[in-house]
CSV table of C-alpha atoms in Angstrom, one decimal:
chain,number,residue,atom,x,y,z
O,27,UNK,CA,0.0,-0.1,0.1
O,28,UNK,CA,1.3,3.3,-0.8
O,29,UNK,CA,1.9,5.7,2.0
O,30,UNK,CA,-0.3,8.5,0.4
O,31,UNK,CA,-2.8,7.7,-1.8
O,32,UNK,CA,-5.0,10.1,-4.2
O,33,UNK,CA,-7.4,9.5,-7.1
O,34,UNK,CA,-5.6,10.6,-10.4
O,35,UNK,CA,-8.8,11.8,-12.0
O,36,UNK,CA,-9.2,14.1,-14.0
O,37,UNK,CA,-11.8,15.3,-11.8
O,38,UNK,CA,-14.5,17.3,-14.0
O,39,UNK,CA,-16.2,20.2,-12.1
O,40,UNK,CA,-18.9,22.6,-13.5
O,41,UNK,CA,-17.7,26.5,-12.7
O,42,UNK,CA,-19.5,27.4,-9.3
O,43,UNK,CA,-19.7,24.1,-8.0
O,44,UNK,CA,-17.8,22.6,-5.2
O,45,UNK,CA,-14.8,20.3,-5.9
O,46,UNK,CA,-14.0,17.6,-3.4
O,47,UNK,CA,-10.3,15.9,-3.3
O,48,UNK,CA,-9.5,13.1,-1.5
O,49,UNK,CA,-6.4,11.8,0.2
O,50,UNK,CA,-5.6,8.5,2.3
O,51,UNK,CA,-2.8,8.1,4.1
O,52,UNK,CA,-1.3,5.0,5.8
O,53,UNK,CA,0.9,6.4,8.8
O,54,UNK,CA,-1.5,6.5,12.1
O,55,UNK,CA,0.9,8.5,13.7
O,56,UNK,CA,1.1,11.4,11.2
O,57,UNK,CA,0.0,14.6,12.7
O,58,UNK,CA,0.2,17.2,10.1
O,59,UNK,CA,-1.0,17.4,6.6
O,60,UNK,CA,-0.6,19.6,3.5
O,61,UNK,CA,-2.3,20.4,0.3
O,62,UNK,CA,-0.3,21.6,-2.8
O,63,UNK,CA,-1.7,23.1,-5.9
O,64,UNK,CA,0.3,22.5,-9.1
O,65,UNK,CA,-0.2,24.3,-12.4
O,66,UNK,CA,1.0,22.5,-15.6
O,67,UNK,CA,4.9,22.9,-15.9
O,68,UNK,CA,5.2,24.9,-12.6
O,69,UNK,CA,6.2,24.2,-9.2
O,70,UNK,CA,3.9,23.0,-6.4
O,71,UNK,CA,2.6,25.8,-4.2
O,72,UNK,CA,1.1,25.4,-0.7
O,73,UNK,CA,-2.7,26.3,-0.2
O,74,UNK,CA,-3.6,24.5,3.1
O,75,UNK,CA,-2.2,22.8,6.1
O,76,UNK,CA,-4.1,21.2,8.6
O,77,UNK,CA,-3.1,19.7,12.0
O,78,UNK,CA,-6.1,19.0,14.0
O,79,UNK,CA,-9.1,16.6,13.4
O,80,UNK,CA,-12.3,18.5,11.7
O,81,UNK,CA,-12.4,21.5,9.3
O,82,UNK,CA,-9.9,24.5,8.6
O,83,UNK,CA,-11.2,27.1,6.2
O,84,UNK,CA,-9.3,29.6,4.2
O,85,UNK,CA,-11.4,31.8,1.8
O,86,UNK,CA,-12.8,29.0,-0.9
O,87,UNK,CA,-10.9,26.2,0.7
O,88,UNK,CA,-11.5,24.0,3.1
O,89,UNK,CA,-9.4,21.2,4.5
O,90,UNK,CA,-11.0,18.2,6.2
O,91,UNK,CA,-9.0,15.9,8.3
O,92,UNK,CA,-10.4,12.7,10.3
O,93,UNK,CA,-7.3,10.9,12.0
O,94,UNK,CA,-9.5,8.0,12.9
O,95,UNK,CA,-10.6,6.9,9.0
O,96,UNK,CA,-6.9,8.4,8.1
O,97,UNK,CA,-8.0,10.4,5.4
O,98,UNK,CA,-7.9,14.3,4.8
O,99,UNK,CA,-9.8,16.4,1.9
O,100,UNK,CA,-9.9,19.7,0.3
O,101,UNK,CA,-13.2,21.2,-1.0
O,102,UNK,CA,-13.0,24.4,-3.2
O,103,UNK,CA,-16.1,26.1,-3.0
O,104,UNK,CA,-17.5,28.4,-6.0
O,105,UNK,CA,-14.9,26.7,-8.3
O,106,UNK,CA,-13.5,28.9,-10.9
O,107,UNK,CA,-11.4,28.1,-14.0
O,108,UNK,CA,-8.2,29.1,-12.3
O,109,UNK,CA,-8.7,26.4,-9.9
O,110,UNK,CA,-7.8,23.7,-13.1
O,111,UNK,CA,-4.6,22.2,-11.8
O,112,UNK,CA,-3.3,19.1,-10.0
O,113,UNK,CA,-3.6,18.9,-6.2
O,114,UNK,CA,-1.2,17.0,-4.2
O,115,UNK,CA,-1.6,15.8,-0.9
O,116,UNK,CA,1.5,15.7,1.2
O,117,UNK,CA,2.5,14.2,4.8
O,118,UNK,CA,5.4,14.9,6.7
O,119,UNK,CA,7.0,11.6,8.3
O,120,UNK,CA,11.1,11.1,8.2
O,121,UNK,CA,10.6,13.0,5.2
O,122,UNK,CA,7.6,14.9,3.2
O,123,UNK,CA,5.8,12.2,1.3
O,124,UNK,CA,3.6,13.2,-1.5
O,125,UNK,CA,0.6,11.4,-3.1
O,126,UNK,CA,0.6,11.4,-7.0
O,127,UNK,CA,-2.0,14.1,-7.3
O,128,UNK,CA,-5.6,14.6,-8.5
O,129,UNK,CA,-5.8,16.5,-11.9
O,130,UNK,CA,-8.7,19.0,-11.2
O,131,UNK,CA,-10.9,20.5,-14.4
O,132,UNK,CA,-13.2,23.1,-14.0
O,133,UNK,CA,-15.5,23.3,-17.1
O,134,UNK,CA,-17.3,26.4,-17.8
Z,8,UNK,CA,11.4,37.6,-0.2
Z,9,UNK,CA,11.6,34.2,1.0
Z,10,UNK,CA,12.5,31.8,-1.8
Z,11,UNK,CA,14.3,28.9,-3.5
Z,12,UNK,CA,16.1,29.8,-6.3
Z,13,UNK,CA,16.8,27.2,-9.1
Z,14,UNK,CA,19.1,27.4,-11.9
Z,15,UNK,CA,19.0,27.0,-15.0
Z,16,UNK,CA,15.3,27.0,-15.8
Z,17,UNK,CA,15.6,25.3,-18.9
Z,18,UNK,CA,18.6,22.7,-20.0
Z,19,UNK,CA,19.2,21.0,-23.5
Z,20,UNK,CA,22.3,18.8,-23.1
Z,21,UNK,CA,24.0,15.5,-24.7
Z,22,UNK,CA,24.2,12.3,-23.1
Z,23,UNK,CA,27.2,12.2,-21.2
Z,24,UNK,CA,28.1,15.9,-20.7
Z,25,UNK,CA,28.3,16.5,-17.0
Z,26,UNK,CA,25.8,19.3,-15.6
Z,27,UNK,CA,25.3,20.9,-12.4
Z,28,UNK,CA,21.7,22.2,-11.5
Z,29,UNK,CA,22.0,25.0,-8.6
Z,30,UNK,CA,19.4,25.4,-5.8
Z,31,UNK,CA,19.8,28.0,-3.1
Z,32,UNK,CA,17.5,29.2,-0.3
Z,33,UNK,CA,17.4,32.0,2.0
Z,34,UNK,CA,15.2,31.0,4.6
Z,35,UNK,CA,17.8,29.3,6.7
Z,36,UNK,CA,16.3,26.1,6.1
Z,37,UNK,CA,17.8,22.8,7.5
Z,38,UNK,CA,16.4,20.4,5.2
Z,39,UNK,CA,16.5,20.6,1.4
Z,40,UNK,CA,15.5,18.2,-1.2
Z,41,UNK,CA,15.6,17.1,-4.7
Z,42,UNK,CA,12.6,16.1,-6.6
Z,43,UNK,CA,11.9,14.6,-10.1
Z,44,UNK,CA,8.5,14.7,-11.7
Z,45,UNK,CA,7.7,13.0,-14.7
Z,46,UNK,CA,4.3,12.2,-16.3
Z,47,UNK,CA,1.9,9.8,-14.4
Z,48,UNK,CA,4.7,9.1,-11.8
Z,49,UNK,CA,4.5,12.0,-9.3
Z,50,UNK,CA,7.1,13.8,-7.6
Z,51,UNK,CA,10.0,11.5,-6.5
Z,52,UNK,CA,12.7,12.3,-4.1
Z,53,UNK,CA,16.2,12.0,-5.7
Z,54,UNK,CA,18.5,13.1,-2.7
Z,55,UNK,CA,17.6,14.9,0.7
Z,56,UNK,CA,20.1,16.8,3.4
Z,57,UNK,CA,19.1,17.5,6.5
Z,58,UNK,CA,21.8,19.8,7.4
Z,59,UNK,CA,25.1,20.7,6.5
Z,60,UNK,CA,27.4,17.8,5.3
Z,61,UNK,CA,24.4,15.4,5.9
Z,62,UNK,CA,23.0,13.9,2.6
Z,63,UNK,CA,20.7,10.8,1.9
Z,64,UNK,CA,19.4,9.0,-0.9
Z,65,UNK,CA,16.0,9.3,-1.6
Z,66,UNK,CA,13.8,7.0,-3.8
Z,67,UNK,CA,15.7,7.7,-7.2
Z,68,UNK,CA,19.3,8.3,-6.3
Z,69,UNK,CA,21.2,6.6,-9.5
Z,70,UNK,CA,22.7,8.6,-11.7
Z,71,UNK,CA,22.8,11.8,-9.4
Z,72,UNK,CA,25.1,13.3,-6.8
Z,73,UNK,CA,24.6,16.1,-4.5
Z,74,UNK,CA,26.7,18.2,-2.2
Z,75,UNK,CA,25.6,20.4,0.9
Z,76,UNK,CA,28.7,22.3,1.9
Z,77,UNK,CA,27.0,25.4,2.8
Z,78,UNK,CA,23.3,25.5,4.4
Z,79,UNK,CA,21.9,27.7,1.7
Z,80,UNK,CA,23.0,25.8,-1.1
Z,81,UNK,CA,22.3,22.1,-2.3
Z,82,UNK,CA,23.4,21.5,-6.0
Z,83,UNK,CA,22.5,18.4,-8.2
Z,84,UNK,CA,25.2,16.8,-10.2
Z,85,UNK,CA,24.7,14.6,-13.1
Z,86,UNK,CA,28.0,13.2,-13.8
Z,87,UNK,CA,27.1,11.2,-17.2
Z,88,UNK,CA,23.4,12.4,-18.2
Z,89,UNK,CA,21.3,9.9,-20.0
Z,90,UNK,CA,18.3,10.2,-22.1
Z,91,UNK,CA,15.8,8.7,-18.9
Z,92,UNK,CA,16.9,11.8,-16.8
Z,93,UNK,CA,15.2,13.9,-19.0
Z,94,UNK,CA,12.4,15.3,-16.9
Z,95,UNK,CA,11.3,18.4,-14.8
Z,96,UNK,CA,13.4,18.8,-11.5
Z,97,UNK,CA,12.6,20.7,-8.5
Z,98,UNK,CA,14.5,21.9,-5.5
Z,99,UNK,CA,12.5,22.5,-2.3
Z,100,UNK,CA,13.7,23.2,1.4
Z,101,UNK,CA,11.7,23.4,4.8
Z,102,UNK,CA,12.8,24.0,8.3
Z,103,UNK,CA,13.8,21.1,10.5
Z,104,UNK,CA,10.7,20.0,11.6
Z,105,UNK,CA,8.7,20.2,8.2
Z,106,UNK,CA,5.9,22.0,10.1
Z,107,UNK,CA,5.0,24.3,7.7
Z,108,UNK,CA,5.7,22.3,4.4
Z,109,UNK,CA,8.2,22.7,1.7
Z,110,UNK,CA,9.0,26.0,-0.4
Z,111,UNK,CA,9.8,24.9,-3.9
Z,112,UNK,CA,12.0,26.5,-6.5
Z,113,UNK,CA,10.6,27.1,-10.0
Z,114,UNK,CA,11.8,24.2,-11.4
Z,115,UNK,CA,14.5,23.2,-14.2
Z,116,UNK,CA,13.3,21.6,-17.3
Z,117,UNK,CA,16.1,19.0,-18.5
Z,118,UNK,CA,16.4,17.5,-21.8
Z,119,UNK,CA,19.1,14.8,-22.6
Z,120,UNK,CA,19.7,13.9,-26.0
């Protein structure tokens, strides 16, 4: 089993809708989680991090963490075409472990 | 401005010609890392360094070398590049705890012909 798993997509969401991205992880001891956004050919950009169970909101983005079920999700409200990108989940361990990313496409 | 600076951004070279990709950070981060990214394979770690003079292999170290003589710099060396090293490379750094995630450089697109 991979340490961090994401559905590769592509996930297609209509403009204005909620995009929901999911990530599962194998290490029960993981304490913090990161979401990165990566546009094609560009470097990953940190958009959210979460340490505690529950929700963390930042503008149109909400990260949700459920440690008991070992998943973390990212919700993007009022999706915009500029949100079209690959979203990477990352978990710090002895090093930071990245999922393979979910490609999100927002259709007008 | 806090940043990780990679150079060059684009590089085309021939098989066997030694090259170095430079990486420098101005955040006094202890931890630095090199990744390569290929379509469908995600980010794969090549080498990492936890501090000056401390380096270790990542998941795909074959064909690469690194050094960490100063805290701010972490160059990636390809002694004898081959076409299978054609890829997009990223340098990244973080504090020793990793609590705030990585800061990435802008990337180097390398083509080996």
